[in-house]
Short mmCIF file of C-alpha atoms in Angstrom, two decimals:
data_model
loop_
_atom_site.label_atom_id
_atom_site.label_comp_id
_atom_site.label_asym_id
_atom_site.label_seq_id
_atom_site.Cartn_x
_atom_site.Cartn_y
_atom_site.Cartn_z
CA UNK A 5 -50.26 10.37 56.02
CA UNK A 6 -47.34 8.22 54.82
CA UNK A 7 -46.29 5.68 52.36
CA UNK A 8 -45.95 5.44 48.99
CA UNK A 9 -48.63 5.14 46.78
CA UNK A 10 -48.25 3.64 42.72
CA UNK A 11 -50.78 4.28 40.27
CA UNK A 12 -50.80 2.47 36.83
CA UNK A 13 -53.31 3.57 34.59
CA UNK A 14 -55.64 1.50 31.63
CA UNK A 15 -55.04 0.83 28.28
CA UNK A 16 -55.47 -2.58 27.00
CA UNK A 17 -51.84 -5.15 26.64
CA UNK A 18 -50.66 -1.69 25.56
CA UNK A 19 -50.71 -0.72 29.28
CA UNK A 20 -50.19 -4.05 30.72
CA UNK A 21 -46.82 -4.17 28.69
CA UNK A 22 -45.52 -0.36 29.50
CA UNK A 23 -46.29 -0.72 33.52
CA UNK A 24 -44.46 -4.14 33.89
CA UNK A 25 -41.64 -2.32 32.17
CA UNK A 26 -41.82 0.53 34.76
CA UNK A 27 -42.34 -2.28 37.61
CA UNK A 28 -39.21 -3.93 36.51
CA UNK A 29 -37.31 -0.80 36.94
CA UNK A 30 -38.85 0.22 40.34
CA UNK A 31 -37.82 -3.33 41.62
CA UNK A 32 -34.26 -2.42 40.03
CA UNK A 33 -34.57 0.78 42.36
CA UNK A 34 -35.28 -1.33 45.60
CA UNK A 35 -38.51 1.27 45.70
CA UNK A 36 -40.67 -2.80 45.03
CA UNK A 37 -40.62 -3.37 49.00
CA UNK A 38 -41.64 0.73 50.01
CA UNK A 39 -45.12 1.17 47.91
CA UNK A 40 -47.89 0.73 50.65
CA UNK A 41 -50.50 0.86 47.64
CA UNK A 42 -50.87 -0.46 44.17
CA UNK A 43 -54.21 1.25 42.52
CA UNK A 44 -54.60 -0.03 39.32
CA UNK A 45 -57.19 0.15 36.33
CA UNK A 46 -57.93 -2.09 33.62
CA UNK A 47 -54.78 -2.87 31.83
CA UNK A 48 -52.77 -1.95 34.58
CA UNK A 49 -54.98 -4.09 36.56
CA UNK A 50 -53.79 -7.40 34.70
CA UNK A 51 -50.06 -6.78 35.85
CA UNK A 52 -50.76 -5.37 39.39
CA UNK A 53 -52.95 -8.32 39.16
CA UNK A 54 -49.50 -10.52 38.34
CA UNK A 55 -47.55 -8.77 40.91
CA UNK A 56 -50.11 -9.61 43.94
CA UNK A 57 -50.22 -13.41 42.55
CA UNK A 58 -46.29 -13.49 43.24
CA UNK A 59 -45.65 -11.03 46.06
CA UNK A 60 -45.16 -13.96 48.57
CA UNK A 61 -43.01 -15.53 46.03
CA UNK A 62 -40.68 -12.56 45.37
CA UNK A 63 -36.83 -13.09 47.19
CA UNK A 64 -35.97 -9.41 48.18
CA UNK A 65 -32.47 -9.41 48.68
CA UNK A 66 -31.60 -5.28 49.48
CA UNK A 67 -35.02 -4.37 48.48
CA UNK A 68 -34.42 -5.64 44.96
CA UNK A 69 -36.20 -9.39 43.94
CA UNK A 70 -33.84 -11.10 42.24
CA UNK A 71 -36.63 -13.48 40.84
CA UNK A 72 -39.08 -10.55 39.78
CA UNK A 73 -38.30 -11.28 36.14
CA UNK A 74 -39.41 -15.25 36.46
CA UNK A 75 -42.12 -14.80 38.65
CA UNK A 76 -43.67 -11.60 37.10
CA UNK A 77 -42.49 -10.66 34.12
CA UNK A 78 -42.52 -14.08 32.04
CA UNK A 79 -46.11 -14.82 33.15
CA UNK A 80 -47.51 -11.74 31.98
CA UNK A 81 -45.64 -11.99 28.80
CA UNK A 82 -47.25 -15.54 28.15
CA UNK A 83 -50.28 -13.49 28.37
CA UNK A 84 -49.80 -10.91 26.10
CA UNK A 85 -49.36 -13.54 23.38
CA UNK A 86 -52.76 -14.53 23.65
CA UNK A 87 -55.96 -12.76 21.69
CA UNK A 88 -58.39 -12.85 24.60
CA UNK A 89 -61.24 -10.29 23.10
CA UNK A 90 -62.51 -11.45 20.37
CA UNK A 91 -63.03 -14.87 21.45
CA UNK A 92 -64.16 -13.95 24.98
CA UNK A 93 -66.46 -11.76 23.42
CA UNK A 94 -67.83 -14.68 20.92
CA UNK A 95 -67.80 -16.98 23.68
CA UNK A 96 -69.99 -14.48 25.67
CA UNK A 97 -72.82 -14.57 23.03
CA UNK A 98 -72.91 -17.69 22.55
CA UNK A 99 -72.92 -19.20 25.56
CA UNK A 100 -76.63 -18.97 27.08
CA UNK A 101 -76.52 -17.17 30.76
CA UNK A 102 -73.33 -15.94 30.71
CA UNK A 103 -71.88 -12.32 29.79
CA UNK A 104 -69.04 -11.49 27.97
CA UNK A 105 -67.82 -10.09 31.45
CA UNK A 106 -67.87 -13.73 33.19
CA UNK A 107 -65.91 -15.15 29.88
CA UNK A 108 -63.35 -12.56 30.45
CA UNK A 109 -63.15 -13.58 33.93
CA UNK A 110 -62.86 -17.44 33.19
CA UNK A 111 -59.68 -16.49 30.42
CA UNK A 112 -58.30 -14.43 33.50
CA UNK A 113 -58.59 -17.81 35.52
CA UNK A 114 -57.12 -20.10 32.84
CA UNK A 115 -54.28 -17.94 31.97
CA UNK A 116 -52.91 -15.98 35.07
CA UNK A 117 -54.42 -15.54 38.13
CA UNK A 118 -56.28 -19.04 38.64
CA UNK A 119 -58.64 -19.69 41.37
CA UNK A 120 -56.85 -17.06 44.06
CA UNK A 121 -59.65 -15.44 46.28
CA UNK A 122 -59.16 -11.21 47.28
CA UNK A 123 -58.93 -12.55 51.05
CA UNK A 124 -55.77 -14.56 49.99
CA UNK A 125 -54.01 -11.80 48.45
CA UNK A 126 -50.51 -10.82 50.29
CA UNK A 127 -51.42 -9.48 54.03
CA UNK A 128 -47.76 -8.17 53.58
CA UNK A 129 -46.45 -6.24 51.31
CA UNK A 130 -48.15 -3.12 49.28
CA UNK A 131 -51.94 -2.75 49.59
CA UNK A 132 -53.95 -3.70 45.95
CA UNK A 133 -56.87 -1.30 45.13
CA UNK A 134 -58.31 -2.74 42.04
CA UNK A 135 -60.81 -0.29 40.47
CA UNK A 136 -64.09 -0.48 38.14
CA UNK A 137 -67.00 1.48 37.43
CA UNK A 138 -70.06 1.26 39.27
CA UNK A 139 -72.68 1.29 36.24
CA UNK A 140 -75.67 1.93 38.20
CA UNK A 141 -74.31 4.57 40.79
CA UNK A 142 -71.84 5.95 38.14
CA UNK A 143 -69.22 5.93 40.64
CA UNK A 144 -65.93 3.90 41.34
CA UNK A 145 -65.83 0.65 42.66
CA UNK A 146 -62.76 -0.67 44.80
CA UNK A 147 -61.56 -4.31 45.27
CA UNK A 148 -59.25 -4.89 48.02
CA UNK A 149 -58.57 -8.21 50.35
CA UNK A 150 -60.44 -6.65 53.22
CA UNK A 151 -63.59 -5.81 51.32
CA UNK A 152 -66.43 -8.56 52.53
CA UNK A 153 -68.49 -10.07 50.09
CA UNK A 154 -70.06 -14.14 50.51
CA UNK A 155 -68.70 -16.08 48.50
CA UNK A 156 -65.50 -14.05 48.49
CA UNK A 157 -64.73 -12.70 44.62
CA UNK A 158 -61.71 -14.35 42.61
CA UNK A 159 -59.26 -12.17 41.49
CA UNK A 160 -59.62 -13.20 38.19
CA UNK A 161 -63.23 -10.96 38.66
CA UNK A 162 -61.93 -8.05 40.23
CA UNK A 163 -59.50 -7.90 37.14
CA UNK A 164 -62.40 -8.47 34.52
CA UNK A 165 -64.33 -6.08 36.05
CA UNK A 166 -61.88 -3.47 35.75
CA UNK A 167 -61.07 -4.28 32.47
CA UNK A 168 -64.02 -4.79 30.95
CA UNK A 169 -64.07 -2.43 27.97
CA UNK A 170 -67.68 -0.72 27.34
CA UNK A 171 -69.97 -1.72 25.57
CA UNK A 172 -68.30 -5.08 23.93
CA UNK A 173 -66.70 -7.06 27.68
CA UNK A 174 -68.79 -5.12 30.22
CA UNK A 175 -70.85 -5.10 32.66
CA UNK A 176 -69.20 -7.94 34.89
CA UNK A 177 -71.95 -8.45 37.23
CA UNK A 178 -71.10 -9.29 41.21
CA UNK A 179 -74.52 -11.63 42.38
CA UNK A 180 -72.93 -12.08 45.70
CA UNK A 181 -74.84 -10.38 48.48
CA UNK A 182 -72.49 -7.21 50.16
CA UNK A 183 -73.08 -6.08 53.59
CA UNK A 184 -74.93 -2.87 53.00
CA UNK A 185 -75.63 -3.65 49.12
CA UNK A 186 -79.24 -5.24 48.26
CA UNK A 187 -78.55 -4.96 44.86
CA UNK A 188 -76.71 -6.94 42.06
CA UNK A 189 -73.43 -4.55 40.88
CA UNK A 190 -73.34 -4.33 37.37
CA UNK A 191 -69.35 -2.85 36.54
CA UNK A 192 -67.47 -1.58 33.58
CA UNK A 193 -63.96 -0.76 32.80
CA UNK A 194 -62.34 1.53 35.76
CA UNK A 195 -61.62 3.80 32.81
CA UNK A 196 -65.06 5.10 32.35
CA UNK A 197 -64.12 6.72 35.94
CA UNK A 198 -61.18 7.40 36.19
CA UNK A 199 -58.17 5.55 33.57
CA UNK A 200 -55.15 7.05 36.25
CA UNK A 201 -57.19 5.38 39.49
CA UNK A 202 -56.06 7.98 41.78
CA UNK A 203 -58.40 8.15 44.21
CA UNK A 204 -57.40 4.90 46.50
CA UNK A 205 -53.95 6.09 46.85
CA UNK A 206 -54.96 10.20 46.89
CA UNK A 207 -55.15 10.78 50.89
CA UNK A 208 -53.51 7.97 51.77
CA UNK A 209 -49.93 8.36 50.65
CA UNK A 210 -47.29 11.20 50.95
CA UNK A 211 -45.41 10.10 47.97
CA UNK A 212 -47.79 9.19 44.69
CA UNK A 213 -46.50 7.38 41.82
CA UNK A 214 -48.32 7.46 38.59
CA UNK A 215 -47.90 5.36 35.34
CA UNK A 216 -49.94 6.40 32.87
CA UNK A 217 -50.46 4.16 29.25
CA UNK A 218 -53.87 5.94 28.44
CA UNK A 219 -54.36 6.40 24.49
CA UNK A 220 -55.05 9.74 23.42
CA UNK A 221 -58.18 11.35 21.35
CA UNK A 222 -57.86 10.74 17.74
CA UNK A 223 -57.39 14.33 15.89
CA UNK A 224 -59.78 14.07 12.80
CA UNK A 225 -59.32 16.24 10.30
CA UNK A 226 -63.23 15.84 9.21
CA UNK A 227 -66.13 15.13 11.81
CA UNK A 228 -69.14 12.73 10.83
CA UNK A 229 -72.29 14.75 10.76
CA UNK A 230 -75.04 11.97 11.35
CA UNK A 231 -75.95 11.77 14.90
CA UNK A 232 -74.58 8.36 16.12
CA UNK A 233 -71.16 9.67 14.43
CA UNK A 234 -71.61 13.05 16.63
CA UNK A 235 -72.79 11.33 19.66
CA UNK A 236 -69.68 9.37 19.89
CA UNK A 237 -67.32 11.61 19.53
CA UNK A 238 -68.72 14.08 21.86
CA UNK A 239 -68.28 10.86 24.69
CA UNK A 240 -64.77 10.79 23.33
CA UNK A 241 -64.12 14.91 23.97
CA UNK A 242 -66.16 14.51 27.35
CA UNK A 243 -63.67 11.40 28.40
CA UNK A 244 -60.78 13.55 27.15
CA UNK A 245 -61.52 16.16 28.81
CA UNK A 246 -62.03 14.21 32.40
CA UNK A 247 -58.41 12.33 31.78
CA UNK A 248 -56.48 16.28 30.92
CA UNK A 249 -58.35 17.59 34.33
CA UNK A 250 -57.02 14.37 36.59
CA UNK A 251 -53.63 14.67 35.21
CA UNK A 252 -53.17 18.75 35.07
CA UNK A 253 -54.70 18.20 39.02
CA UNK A 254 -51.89 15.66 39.37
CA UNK A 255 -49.08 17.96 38.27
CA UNK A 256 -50.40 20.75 40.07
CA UNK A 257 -50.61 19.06 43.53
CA UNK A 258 -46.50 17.82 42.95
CA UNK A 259 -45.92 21.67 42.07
CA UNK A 260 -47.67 23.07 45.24
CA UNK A 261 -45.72 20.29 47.70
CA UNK A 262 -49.59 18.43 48.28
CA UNK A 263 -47.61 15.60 47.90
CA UNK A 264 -44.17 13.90 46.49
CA UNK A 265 -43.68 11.62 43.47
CA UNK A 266 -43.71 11.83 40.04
CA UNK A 267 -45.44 10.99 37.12
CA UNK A 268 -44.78 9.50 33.56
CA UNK A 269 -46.67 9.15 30.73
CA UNK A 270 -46.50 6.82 27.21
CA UNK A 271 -46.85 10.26 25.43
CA UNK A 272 -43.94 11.45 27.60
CA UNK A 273 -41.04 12.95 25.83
CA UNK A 274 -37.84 11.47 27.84
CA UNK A 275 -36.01 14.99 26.63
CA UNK A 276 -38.31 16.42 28.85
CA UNK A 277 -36.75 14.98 32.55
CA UNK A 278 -33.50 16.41 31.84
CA UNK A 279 -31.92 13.40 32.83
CA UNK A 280 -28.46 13.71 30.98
CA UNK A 281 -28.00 9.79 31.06
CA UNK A 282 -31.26 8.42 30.36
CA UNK A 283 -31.61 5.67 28.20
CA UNK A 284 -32.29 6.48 24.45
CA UNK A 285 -35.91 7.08 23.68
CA UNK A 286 -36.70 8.96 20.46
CA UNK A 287 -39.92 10.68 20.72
CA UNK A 288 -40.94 9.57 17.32
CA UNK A 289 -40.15 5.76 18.25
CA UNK A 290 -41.96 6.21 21.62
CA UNK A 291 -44.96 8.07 20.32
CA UNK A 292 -45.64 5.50 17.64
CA UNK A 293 -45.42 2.92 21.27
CA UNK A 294 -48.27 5.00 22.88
CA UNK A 295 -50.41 4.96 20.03
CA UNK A 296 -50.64 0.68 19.86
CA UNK A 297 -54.23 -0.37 19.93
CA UNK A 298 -56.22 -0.33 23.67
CA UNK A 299 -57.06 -4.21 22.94
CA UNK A 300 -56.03 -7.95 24.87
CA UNK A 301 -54.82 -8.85 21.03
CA UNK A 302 -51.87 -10.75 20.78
CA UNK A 303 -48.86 -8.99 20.94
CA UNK A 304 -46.04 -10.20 18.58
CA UNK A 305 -42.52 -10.59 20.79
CA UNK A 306 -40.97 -7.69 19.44
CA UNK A 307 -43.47 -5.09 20.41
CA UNK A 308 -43.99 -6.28 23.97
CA UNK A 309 -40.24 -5.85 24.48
CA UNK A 310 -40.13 -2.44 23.10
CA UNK A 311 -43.29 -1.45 25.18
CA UNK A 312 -41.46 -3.08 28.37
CA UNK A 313 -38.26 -1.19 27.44
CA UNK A 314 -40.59 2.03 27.19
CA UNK A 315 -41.84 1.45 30.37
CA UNK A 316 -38.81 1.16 31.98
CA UNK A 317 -37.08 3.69 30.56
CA UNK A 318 -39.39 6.66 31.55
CA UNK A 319 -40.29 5.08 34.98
CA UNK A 320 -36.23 5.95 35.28
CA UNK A 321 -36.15 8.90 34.18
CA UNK A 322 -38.69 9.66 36.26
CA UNK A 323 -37.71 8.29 39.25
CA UNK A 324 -34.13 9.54 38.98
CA UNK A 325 -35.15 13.33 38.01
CA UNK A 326 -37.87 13.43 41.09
CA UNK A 327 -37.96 11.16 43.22
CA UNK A 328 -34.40 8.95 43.64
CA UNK A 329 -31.93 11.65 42.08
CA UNK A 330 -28.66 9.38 43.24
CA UNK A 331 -29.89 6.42 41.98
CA UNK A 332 -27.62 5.06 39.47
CA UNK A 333 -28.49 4.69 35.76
CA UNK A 334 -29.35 1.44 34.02
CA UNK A 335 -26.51 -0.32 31.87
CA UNK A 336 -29.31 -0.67 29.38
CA UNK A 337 -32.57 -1.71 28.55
CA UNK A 338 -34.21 -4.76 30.01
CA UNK A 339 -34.42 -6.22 26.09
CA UNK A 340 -31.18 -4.74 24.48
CA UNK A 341 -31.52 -5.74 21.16
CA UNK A 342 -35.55 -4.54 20.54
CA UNK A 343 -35.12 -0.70 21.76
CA UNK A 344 -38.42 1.10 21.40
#
């Protein structure tokens, strides 16, 4: 088992935003060209999503692509100024025959990823995993170039899928027959599974990165007492539970040597890596960054840089404290003047 593996977990443009910031670093690191597999859920999907879509367009000069920030960061950025929920979600019901899951999909096309097929995705380079949940089974469901299906599926649909937020953009449902499958797949957000997507990089790679933008349980300080009120936020304890189990499993298998890598977190407090010259990331800035809303809302300019910045700087710290520890430190954040 070698390789390095890179996880980057769901969470709406909130996620989207924080990974490309930790991407952008990585490149920085010349550690871009070494990860042999990118698993990614929902909002992490939509920028390892980006990445694939410009891998054969990336100039690595010394590991590092000077053109990263042109060909991946700007596009996803154009993105995150867009509101695609609520109007993919009106277009959905209104629109006779098609889900809210295909209208996702279609924005996907339109605005990113166009009409590129799984088969066409980069032969070279890292290995793409995109996840969902498999509504019927109630297991995960993996989307990779190899994977045969006829027609092949866009990659604007393997993205949907895994994004598609229960119960408002899911299911996105696959109609194309699968070798071994006589069945129509009906599939949610990867989130409902599992919102780090470890499991197609678990096994397969002695060094396992992991970027995680999931948004915490609320704490209420009352607890509604009718039964739908109940009923929901017992799903919210059982999900919360599921995501503290994967990621105290996580840390645990670094501790006992299972594997190498590291792992950072939007809750992460940067204090915490006891990296003397990390950049400067006040816990009550950063926290405030972690709890943005899991939606594809438009993100005003300001916020995307400071979620970017966030991004970046704890994928360094990171990095630097256990995994790259002569690295040198970055002369600053990627947007200066916007912090976090």
């Amino acid at each position: 088992m070698t390789g390095v593996g890179l996880c980057l977990s769901g969470g709406g443009y909130r996620a989207m935003l924080f990974h490309l910031g930790a991407l952008w670093r990585i490149n920085e690191l010349g550690w871009l060209p070494e990860l042999t597999r990118i698993s990614s859920v929902s909002g992490g999907s939509i920028t390892a999503g980006a990445l694939a879509v410009a891998w054969p367009r990336l100039e690595f000069t010394g590991g590092v692509a000077a053109n990263f920030t042109d060909e991946v960061v700007r596009p996803v950025r154009a993105l995150a100024g867009r509101t695609l929920d609520v109007p993919v979600i009106l277009r959905g019901l209104v629109t006779p025959g098609h889900s809210t899951g295909e209208a996702l999909a279609a924005a996907y096309r339109k605005h990113l990823f166009g009409d590129l097929l799984l088969p066409d995705l980069p032969a070279h380079g890292p290995h793409f995993v995109f996840t969902a949940t498999d509504l019927q089974d109630g297991d995960q469901w993996w989307f990779y170039r190899e994977r045969q299906q006829d027609p092949p599926v866009q990659l604007a649909t393997a993205v949907a899928a895994s994004s598609a937020f229960p119960p408002f953009l899911s299911p996105v449902v696959l109609t194309t027959p699968v070798p071994g499958e006589d069945r129509r797949i009906e599939l949610s957000d990867a989130g409902v599974f599992d919102n780090l997507g470890l499991d197609p990089v678990i096994g397969h790679c002695d060094t396992v990165l992991v970027s995680d933008a999931g948004k915490r349980m609320d704490k209420l300080r009352s607890v509604s007492r009718n039964w739908p009120g109940q009923l929901l936020r017992t799903l919210d304890i059982m999900d919360n539970q599921v995501r503290a189990l994967r990621t105290s499993s996580l840390i645990k298998s670094y501790v006992d040597g299972t594997f190498a890598g590291a792992y950072w977190g939007s809750y992460s407090d940067i204090d915490n890596f006891e990296v003397d010259d990390a950049l400067p990331a006040p816990l009550s800035r950063t926290r405030a960054l972690a709890e943005s809303p899991t939606r594809l809302r438009r993100t005003p300019a300001v916020v995307q840089e400071r979620l970017i910045n966030w991004g970046y700087a704890i994928c360094d710290a990171g990095m630097r404290r256990w995994v790259d520890p002569k690295a040198k430190p970055p002369a600053d954040f990627p947007y200066p003047a916007a912090g976090v």
